[in-house]
JSON list of C-alpha atoms in Angstrom, two decimals:
[
{"chain": "L", "resi": 248, "resn": "MET", "atom": "CA", "xyz": [-51.97, 31.27, -42.67]},
{"chain": "L", "resi": 249, "resn": "VAL", "atom": "CA", "xyz": [-53.84, 32.62, -39.67]},
{"chain": "L", "resi": 250, "resn": "SER", "atom": "CA", "xyz": [-51.76, 35.67, -38.80]},
{"chain": "L", "resi": 251, "resn": "SER", "atom": "CA", "xyz": [-49.02, 37.56, -40.54]},
{"chain": "L", "resi": 252, "resn": "ARG", "atom": "CA", "xyz": [-47.23, 37.74, -37.16]},
{"chain": "L", "resi": 253, "resn": "GLY", "atom": "CA", "xyz": [-46.88, 33.97, -37.00]},
{"chain": "L", "resi": 254, "resn": "GLY", "atom": "CA", "xyz": [-45.77, 32.04, -33.92]},
{"chain": "L", "resi": 255, "resn": "LYS", "atom": "CA", "xyz": [-48.29, 31.80, -31.10]},
{"chain": "L", "resi": 256, "resn": "TYR", "atom": "CA", "xyz": [-50.33, 34.59, -32.72]},
{"chain": "L", "resi": 257, "resn": "GLY", "atom": "CA", "xyz": [-51.05, 32.61, -35.86]},
{"chain": "L", "resi": 258, "resn": "PHE", "atom": "CA", "xyz": [-51.39, 29.06, -34.63]},
{"chain": "L", "resi": 259, "resn": "VAL", "atom": "CA", "xyz": [-54.46, 26.86, -35.13]},
{"chain": "L", "resi": 260, "resn": "TYR", "atom": "CA", "xyz": [-54.38, 23.08, -34.78]},
{"chain": "L", "resi": 261, "resn": "ARG", "atom": "CA", "xyz": [-54.90, 21.38, -38.15]},
{"chain": "L", "resi": 262, "resn": "SER", "atom": "CA", "xyz": [-57.78, 19.32, -36.75]},
{"chain": "L", "resi": 263, "resn": "ARG", "atom": "CA", "xyz": [-59.55, 22.52, -35.62]},
{"chain": "L", "resi": 264, "resn": "PHE", "atom": "CA", "xyz": [-59.10, 24.51, -38.81]},
{"chain": "L", "resi": 265, "resn": "SER", "atom": "CA", "xyz": [-62.68, 24.01, -40.04]},
{"chain": "L", "resi": 266, "resn": "ALA", "atom": "CA", "xyz": [-63.92, 25.43, -36.73]},
{"chain": "L", "resi": 267, "resn": "TYR", "atom": "CA", "xyz": [-61.56, 28.38, -37.17]},
{"chain": "L", "resi": 268, "resn": "ARG", "atom": "CA", "xyz": [-62.84, 29.02, -40.71]},
{"chain": "L", "resi": 269, "resn": "ALA", "atom": "CA", "xyz": [-66.48, 28.91, -39.54]},
{"chain": "L", "resi": 270, "resn": "LEU", "atom": "CA", "xyz": [-65.76, 31.45, -36.81]},
{"chain": "L", "resi": 271, "resn": "ARG", "atom": "CA", "xyz": [-63.97, 33.74, -39.28]},
{"chain": "L", "resi": 272, "resn": "ARG", "atom": "CA", "xyz": [-66.99, 33.60, -41.59]},
{"chain": "L", "resi": 273, "resn": "LYS", "atom": "CA", "xyz": [-69.11, 34.78, -38.67]},
{"chain": "L", "resi": 274, "resn": "GLY", "atom": "CA", "xyz": [-66.92, 37.87, -38.45]},
{"chain": "L", "resi": 275, "resn": "LEU", "atom": "CA", "xyz": [-64.64, 37.11, -35.51]},
{"chain": "L", "resi": 276, "resn": "THR", "atom": "CA", "xyz": [-61.12, 38.47, -35.51]},
{"chain": "L", "resi": 277, "resn": "LYS", "atom": "CA", "xyz": [-58.28, 36.10, -36.36]},
{"chain": "L", "resi": 278, "resn": "GLN", "atom": "CA", "xyz": [-56.96, 36.08, -32.81]},
{"chain": "L", "resi": 279, "resn": "ARG", "atom": "CA", "xyz": [-60.38, 35.45, -31.22]},
{"chain": "L", "resi": 280, "resn": "ALA", "atom": "CA", "xyz": [-61.31, 32.76, -33.75]},
{"chain": "L", "resi": 281, "resn": "ALA", "atom": "CA", "xyz": [-57.96, 31.00, -33.20]},
{"chain": "L", "resi": 282, "resn": "MET", "atom": "CA", "xyz": [-58.37, 31.14, -29.42]},
{"chain": "L", "resi": 283, "resn": "ILE", "atom": "CA", "xyz": [-61.89, 29.66, -29.54]},
{"chain": "L", "resi": 284, "resn": "SER", "atom": "CA", "xyz": [-61.16, 26.98, -32.15]},
{"chain": "L", "resi": 285, "resn": "ASN", "atom": "CA", "xyz": [-57.99, 25.81, -30.38]},
{"chain": "L", "resi": 286, "resn": "ALA", "atom": "CA", "xyz": [-59.94, 25.48, -27.14]},
{"chain": "L", "resi": 287, "resn": "GLY", "atom": "CA", "xyz": [-61.92, 22.53, -28.54]},
{"chain": "L", "resi": 288, "resn": "ARG", "atom": "CA", "xyz": [-59.01, 20.22, -29.20]},
{"chain": "L", "resi": 289, "resn": "SER", "atom": "CA", "xyz": [-60.08, 17.30, -27.00]},
{"chain": "L", "resi": 290, "resn": "PHE", "atom": "CA", "xyz": [-63.50, 15.67, -26.82]},
{"chain": "L", "resi": 291, "resn": "PRO", "atom": "CA", "xyz": [-64.24, 16.87, -23.25]},
{"chain": "L", "resi": 292, "resn": "GLN", "atom": "CA", "xyz": [-63.39, 20.43, -24.27]},
{"chain": "L", "resi": 293, "resn": "ARG", "atom": "CA", "xyz": [-65.68, 20.26, -27.31]},
{"chain": "L", "resi": 294, "resn": "SER", "atom": "CA", "xyz": [-68.42, 18.69, -25.22]},
{"chain": "L", "resi": 295, "resn": "ARG", "atom": "CA", "xyz": [-68.18, 21.50, -22.68]},
{"chain": "L", "resi": 296, "resn": "MET", "atom": "CA", "xyz": [-68.30, 24.09, -25.47]},
{"chain": "L", "resi": 297, "resn": "ALA", "atom": "CA", "xyz": [-71.37, 22.42, -27.00]},
{"chain": "L", "resi": 298, "resn": "ARG", "atom": "CA", "xyz": [-73.22, 22.45, -23.68]},
{"chain": "L", "resi": 299, "resn": "LYS", "atom": "CA", "xyz": [-72.37, 26.11, -23.20]},
{"chain": "L", "resi": 300, "resn": "ALA", "atom": "CA", "xyz": [-73.61, 26.92, -26.72]},
{"chain": "L", "resi": 301, "resn": "ALA", "atom": "CA", "xyz": [-76.85, 25.03, -26.08]},
{"chain": "L", "resi": 302, "resn": "ARG", "atom": "CA", "xyz": [-77.42, 27.06, -22.90]},
{"chain": "L", "resi": 303, "resn": "THR", "atom": "CA", "xyz": [-76.77, 30.28, -24.81]},
{"chain": "L", "resi": 304, "resn": "ARG", "atom": "CA", "xyz": [-79.22, 29.29, -27.58]},
{"chain": "L", "resi": 305, "resn": "LYS", "atom": "CA", "xyz": [-81.83, 28.36, -25.01]},
{"chain": "L", "resi": 306, "resn": "MET", "atom": "CA", "xyz": [-81.37, 31.66, -23.21]},
{"chain": "L", "resi": 307, "resn": "ARG", "atom": "CA", "xyz": [-81.59, 33.70, -26.42]},
{"chain": "L", "resi": 308, "resn": "GLY", "atom": "CA", "xyz": [-84.59, 31.87, -27.80]},
{"chain": "L", "resi": 309, "resn": "GLY", "atom": "CA", "xyz": [-83.01, 29.56, -30.38]},
{"chain": "L", "resi": 310, "resn": "ARG", "atom": "CA", "xyz": [-80.78, 32.03, -32.16]}
]
């Protein structure tokens, strides 16, 4: 579903698929979106990602 190559190239955890879809809508490539969405599998990982995003938004003026 993610990649026509399949295997490790097309894998996204089922629980992270909505995150993958959101990233694809933003225009990220399949591989990049899969890598980012899979990174947030556990709560500590998602928490770390959220803090990083908040810092980025703060730095860029709320965008």
